[in-house]
Amino acid sequence: MRLINRRPDRTTALLLALLPFALVILAYVLGSAARLAENPADKLLPSLATLADAIGRVALNPDARTGDYLLLNDTLATLDRLVSALALSTAIALVTGMLIGMLPAVRALLAPFVAMVSMVPPLALLPILFIVMGLGEASKVALITIGVTPFLIRDLAMRVEELPREQTIKAETLGGSSWQIALRVVLPQIAPRLIDAVRLSLGPAFLFLIAAEAIAAEAGLGYRIFLVRRYLAMDVILPYVAWITLLSVLMDYALVRLRRALFPWYGGRSA
């Protein structure tokens, strides 16, 4: 049997999925043990026990100065900024992407501009945003929105243009207006793709947010990482990085479940 036709059973697939994670953990444990054997005070690769102690300190014990649970407080601050920015980006992209994809005049007007804006490195705009909007929440939300929205718009516009022309013609033949075609023909077909596009934007969105929090914030996951880096506190940095990754995975999974619940007919893959 050819390799392309061999499909692992569920148990084998689960073991294969876990294998890379196990290898990474094993490599870390061995590397940490080797460095600590040479220098017990080494901070670069702390032991698992040290990591567990740091997690308990930031997650389960209130901070001695503020009384806050640092991990919870930082997580809520980061998620508030992230969800606000993604909601704004999604709304803008949905309307603009549909207009560009459906209306030739709007496509001629906005498509080149959106394409150009999508090529601007968002992080290069961060100093400008801080100068214009200040160091508050607005500049951080704006950075994510500027970084994510052009990609979402272009992706949705291309999906609209790929829809079979016959569907539009049939709707027009039945007397459908442009508004009705948008709501009843186009929107139901691109909505699941929009959810997938938001999933693909989670990584860049976290990148932009962490960068903004590192420069100007009083709470947040990125703020905490860059605050403790001056002390080489890898026992805090590594759990925070792992927690950010876990949050991204959980958000991605939630979006997949949402798409399947709302659009069970959609054939997109969950990977």
Short mmCIF file of C-alpha atoms in Angstrom, two decimals:
data_model
loop_
_atom_site.label_atom_id
_atom_site.label_comp_id
_atom_site.label_asym_id
_atom_site.label_seq_id
_atom_site.Cartn_x
_atom_site.Cartn_y
_atom_site.Cartn_z
CA MET A 1 0.00 0.00 0.00
CA ARG A 2 1.27 3.45 -0.88
CA LEU A 3 2.15 5.79 1.98
CA ILE A 4 -0.39 8.38 0.83
CA ASN A 5 -3.13 5.79 1.40
CA ARG A 6 -2.04 4.70 4.86
CA ARG A 7 -4.12 6.30 7.59
CA PRO A 8 -3.21 5.74 11.27
CA ASP A 9 -5.95 4.63 13.63
CA ARG A 10 -7.05 6.97 16.42
CA THR A 11 -4.64 5.57 19.00
CA THR A 12 -1.68 5.77 16.65
CA ALA A 13 -2.67 9.27 15.54
CA LEU A 14 -2.82 10.39 19.18
CA LEU A 15 0.60 8.91 19.94
CA LEU A 16 2.09 10.55 16.86
CA ALA A 17 0.58 13.89 17.88
CA LEU A 18 2.05 13.61 21.38
CA LEU A 19 5.49 12.49 20.22
CA PRO A 20 6.90 15.94 19.26
CA PHE A 21 5.75 17.40 22.58
CA ALA A 22 7.34 14.55 24.50
CA LEU A 23 10.61 15.00 22.62
CA VAL A 24 10.68 18.74 23.35
CA ILE A 25 10.03 18.15 27.07
CA LEU A 26 12.67 15.42 27.17
CA ALA A 27 15.22 17.68 25.47
CA TYR A 28 14.44 20.46 27.95
CA VAL A 29 14.76 18.17 30.99
CA LEU A 30 18.08 16.80 29.77
CA GLY A 31 19.41 20.24 28.88
CA SER A 32 18.30 21.67 32.22
CA ALA A 33 19.89 18.81 34.15
CA ALA A 34 23.16 19.24 32.27
CA ARG A 35 23.35 22.99 32.90
CA LEU A 36 22.35 22.72 36.55
CA ALA A 37 24.96 20.00 37.08
CA GLU A 38 27.63 22.46 35.92
CA ASN A 39 26.13 25.47 37.70
CA PRO A 40 23.35 24.97 40.29
CA ALA A 41 22.60 28.72 40.12
CA ASP A 42 21.99 28.66 36.37
CA LYS A 43 18.83 30.57 35.38
CA LEU A 44 18.63 29.83 31.68
CA LEU A 45 17.00 26.40 31.93
CA PRO A 46 15.38 26.08 35.39
CA SER A 47 14.30 22.68 36.60
CA LEU A 48 10.70 21.53 36.42
CA ALA A 49 10.43 21.93 40.19
CA THR A 50 11.56 25.56 39.92
CA LEU A 51 9.05 26.17 37.13
CA ALA A 52 6.26 24.64 39.24
CA ASP A 53 7.21 26.86 42.17
CA ALA A 54 7.14 29.97 39.97
CA ILE A 55 3.75 29.01 38.53
CA GLY A 56 2.35 28.65 42.03
CA ARG A 57 3.81 32.01 42.99
CA VAL A 58 2.27 33.99 40.11
CA ALA A 59 -0.96 32.01 39.74
CA LEU A 60 -1.99 30.94 43.23
CA ASN A 61 -0.48 33.50 45.61
CA PRO A 62 -1.47 37.19 45.70
CA ASP A 63 1.28 39.66 44.97
CA ALA A 64 2.77 41.12 48.14
CA ARG A 65 2.73 44.68 46.77
CA THR A 66 -0.62 44.86 44.93
CA GLY A 67 -2.58 41.94 46.36
CA ASP A 68 -3.47 40.80 42.82
CA TYR A 69 -3.05 37.33 41.42
CA LEU A 70 -0.51 38.25 38.75
CA LEU A 71 -1.26 35.57 36.17
CA LEU A 72 -5.02 36.14 36.35
CA ASN A 73 -4.68 39.92 36.27
CA ASP A 74 -2.27 39.82 33.31
CA THR A 75 -4.43 37.32 31.43
CA LEU A 76 -7.60 39.39 31.80
CA ALA A 77 -5.81 42.55 30.66
CA THR A 78 -4.36 40.85 27.58
CA LEU A 79 -7.58 39.09 26.60
CA ASP A 80 -9.59 42.29 26.96
CA ARG A 81 -7.31 44.05 24.46
CA LEU A 82 -7.12 41.07 22.13
CA VAL A 83 -10.85 40.31 21.97
CA SER A 84 -11.72 43.98 21.51
CA ALA A 85 -9.29 44.34 18.62
CA LEU A 86 -10.35 41.09 16.93
CA ALA A 87 -14.03 41.99 17.20
CA LEU A 88 -13.38 45.38 15.62
CA SER A 89 -11.20 43.86 12.90
CA THR A 90 -13.79 41.19 12.10
CA ALA A 91 -16.61 43.72 11.74
CA ILE A 92 -14.57 46.01 9.49
CA ALA A 93 -13.27 43.12 7.39
CA LEU A 94 -16.69 41.55 6.91
CA VAL A 95 -18.28 44.72 5.54
CA THR A 96 -15.29 45.92 3.53
CA GLY A 97 -14.39 42.48 2.17
CA MET A 98 -17.92 41.85 0.94
CA LEU A 99 -18.10 45.28 -0.72
CA ILE A 100 -14.76 44.82 -2.48
CA GLY A 101 -15.64 41.31 -3.59
CA MET A 102 -19.15 42.13 -4.81
CA LEU A 103 -19.01 45.66 -6.23
CA PRO A 104 -16.55 46.38 -9.08
CA ALA A 105 -16.56 50.13 -8.34
CA VAL A 106 -15.64 49.57 -4.68
CA ARG A 107 -13.01 47.03 -5.76
CA ALA A 108 -11.42 49.60 -8.06
CA LEU A 109 -11.52 52.20 -5.27
CA LEU A 110 -10.33 50.22 -2.24
CA ALA A 111 -8.54 47.04 -3.37
CA PRO A 112 -5.23 48.75 -4.27
CA PHE A 113 -5.29 50.78 -1.06
CA VAL A 114 -5.99 47.76 1.14
CA ALA A 115 -3.26 45.78 -0.65
CA MET A 116 -0.76 48.56 0.01
CA VAL A 117 -1.74 48.95 3.66
CA SER A 118 -1.40 45.20 4.18
CA MET A 119 2.29 45.49 3.22
CA VAL A 120 3.08 48.05 5.94
CA PRO A 121 4.85 46.39 8.90
CA PRO A 122 2.45 47.04 11.79
CA LEU A 123 5.20 47.14 14.40
CA ALA A 124 6.81 50.02 12.50
CA LEU A 125 3.65 52.02 13.21
CA LEU A 126 3.79 51.43 16.96
CA PRO A 127 5.78 54.61 17.80
CA ILE A 128 3.40 56.65 15.64
CA LEU A 129 0.37 55.18 17.41
CA PHE A 130 1.87 55.94 20.81
CA ILE A 131 2.56 59.55 19.76
CA VAL A 132 -0.86 60.10 18.21
CA MET A 133 -3.08 58.06 20.54
CA GLY A 134 -1.04 58.00 23.73
CA LEU A 135 0.11 55.04 25.79
CA GLY A 136 -3.36 53.86 26.79
CA GLU A 137 -5.49 50.99 25.60
CA ALA A 138 -6.54 52.64 22.33
CA SER A 139 -3.07 52.45 20.79
CA LYS A 140 -2.71 48.74 21.60
CA VAL A 141 -6.13 47.89 20.16
CA ALA A 142 -5.36 50.02 17.12
CA LEU A 143 -2.08 48.20 16.49
CA ILE A 144 -3.79 44.79 16.40
CA THR A 145 -6.60 46.14 14.25
CA ILE A 146 -4.21 47.69 11.74
CA GLY A 147 -2.13 44.52 11.64
CA VAL A 148 -4.98 42.04 11.23
CA THR A 149 -7.75 43.84 9.33
CA PRO A 150 -6.10 44.19 5.88
CA PHE A 151 -5.37 40.45 5.79
CA LEU A 152 -8.97 39.63 6.71
CA ILE A 153 -10.33 42.04 4.12
CA ARG A 154 -8.20 40.65 1.30
CA ASP A 155 -8.98 37.06 2.24
CA LEU A 156 -12.74 37.65 2.34
CA ALA A 157 -12.72 39.66 -0.88
CA MET A 158 -10.97 36.81 -2.68
CA ARG A 159 -13.45 34.31 -1.26
CA VAL A 160 -16.35 36.42 -2.53
CA GLU A 161 -14.81 36.65 -5.99
CA GLU A 162 -14.38 32.86 -6.05
CA LEU A 163 -18.09 32.22 -5.55
CA PRO A 164 -19.71 30.77 -8.69
CA ARG A 165 -21.05 33.55 -10.90
CA GLU A 166 -24.06 31.36 -11.66
CA GLN A 167 -25.36 31.83 -8.12
CA THR A 168 -25.47 35.60 -8.51
CA ILE A 169 -27.08 35.36 -11.92
CA LYS A 170 -29.81 33.05 -10.59
CA ALA A 171 -30.47 35.40 -7.68
CA GLU A 172 -30.71 38.33 -10.06
CA THR A 173 -33.07 36.37 -12.32
CA LEU A 174 -35.34 35.75 -9.32
CA GLY A 175 -35.43 39.50 -8.68
CA GLY A 176 -32.92 39.69 -5.86
CA SER A 177 -31.41 43.11 -5.15
CA SER A 178 -27.72 43.65 -4.38
CA TRP A 179 -28.61 43.84 -0.68
CA GLN A 180 -30.52 40.56 -0.79
CA ILE A 181 -27.76 38.83 -2.74
CA ALA A 182 -25.23 40.00 -0.16
CA LEU A 183 -27.27 38.71 2.79
CA ARG A 184 -28.71 35.50 1.34
CA VAL A 185 -26.12 34.32 -1.17
CA VAL A 186 -22.73 35.76 -0.26
CA LEU A 187 -22.77 36.13 3.54
CA PRO A 188 -23.76 32.52 4.40
CA GLN A 189 -20.91 31.20 2.24
CA ILE A 190 -18.12 33.47 3.47
CA ALA A 191 -19.06 33.52 7.16
CA PRO A 192 -17.34 30.18 7.93
CA ARG A 193 -14.30 31.34 5.99
CA LEU A 194 -14.25 34.50 8.12
CA ILE A 195 -14.05 32.36 11.25
CA ASP A 196 -11.12 30.43 9.77
CA ALA A 197 -9.41 33.69 8.80
CA VAL A 198 -9.73 34.94 12.38
CA ARG A 199 -8.16 31.67 13.55
CA LEU A 200 -5.19 32.28 11.28
CA SER A 201 -4.89 35.81 12.65
CA LEU A 202 -4.54 34.77 16.29
CA GLY A 203 -0.76 34.34 16.09
CA PRO A 204 -0.05 37.75 14.52
CA ALA A 205 -2.59 39.40 16.84
CA PHE A 206 -0.80 38.04 19.92
CA LEU A 207 2.54 39.13 18.44
CA PHE A 208 1.40 42.72 17.97
CA LEU A 209 -0.20 42.84 21.41
CA ILE A 210 2.80 41.41 23.24
CA ALA A 211 5.06 43.94 21.51
CA ALA A 212 2.78 46.82 22.52
CA GLU A 213 2.46 45.60 26.11
CA ALA A 214 6.22 45.24 26.39
CA ILE A 215 6.69 48.94 25.67
CA ALA A 216 3.80 50.62 27.45
CA ALA A 217 1.49 48.78 29.84
CA GLU A 218 0.86 48.31 33.54
CA ALA A 219 -0.57 44.80 33.22
CA GLY A 220 -0.60 42.07 30.61
CA LEU A 221 1.21 38.90 29.67
CA GLY A 222 3.69 40.71 27.42
CA TYR A 223 4.26 43.36 30.08
CA ARG A 224 5.11 40.72 32.69
CA ILE A 225 7.51 38.87 30.40
CA PHE A 226 9.51 41.98 29.59
CA LEU A 227 9.37 43.18 33.21
CA VAL A 228 11.04 40.07 34.62
CA ARG A 229 13.51 39.58 31.76
CA ARG A 230 15.85 42.11 33.38
CA TYR A 231 16.25 39.62 36.22
CA LEU A 232 16.71 36.66 33.84
CA ALA A 233 13.63 35.12 35.47
CA MET A 234 13.20 32.26 33.03
CA ASP A 235 11.14 30.42 35.64
CA VAL A 236 8.45 33.06 35.05
CA ILE A 237 9.05 33.77 31.37
CA LEU A 238 8.73 30.16 30.19
CA PRO A 239 5.38 29.49 31.96
CA TYR A 240 4.03 32.76 30.59
CA VAL A 241 5.06 31.81 27.06
CA ALA A 242 3.45 28.39 27.52
CA TRP A 243 0.29 30.05 28.88
CA ILE A 244 0.07 32.39 25.88
CA THR A 245 0.40 29.39 23.60
CA LEU A 246 -2.31 27.51 25.50
CA LEU A 247 -4.65 30.51 25.29
CA SER A 248 -4.12 30.65 21.54
CA VAL A 249 -4.85 26.94 21.20
CA LEU A 250 -8.02 27.23 23.29
CA MET A 251 -9.24 30.21 21.28
CA ASP A 252 -8.53 28.37 18.05
CA TYR A 253 -10.42 25.31 19.30
CA ALA A 254 -13.36 27.47 20.39
CA LEU A 255 -13.55 29.06 16.94
CA VAL A 256 -13.48 25.62 15.29
CA ARG A 257 -16.35 24.47 17.49
CA LEU A 258 -18.26 27.65 16.74
CA ARG A 259 -17.82 27.18 13.00
CA ARG A 260 -18.94 23.56 13.16
CA ALA A 261 -21.98 24.47 15.24
CA LEU A 262 -23.08 27.35 13.01
CA PHE A 263 -22.06 25.91 9.63
CA PRO A 264 -22.01 22.10 9.82
CA TRP A 265 -22.12 21.91 6.02
CA TYR A 266 -18.81 23.74 5.60
CA GLY A 267 -16.05 21.53 4.26
CA GLY A 268 -13.06 23.43 5.64
CA ARG A 269 -10.56 21.43 7.65
CA SER A 270 -10.01 22.15 11.31
CA ALA A 271 -6.23 22.01 11.10
#
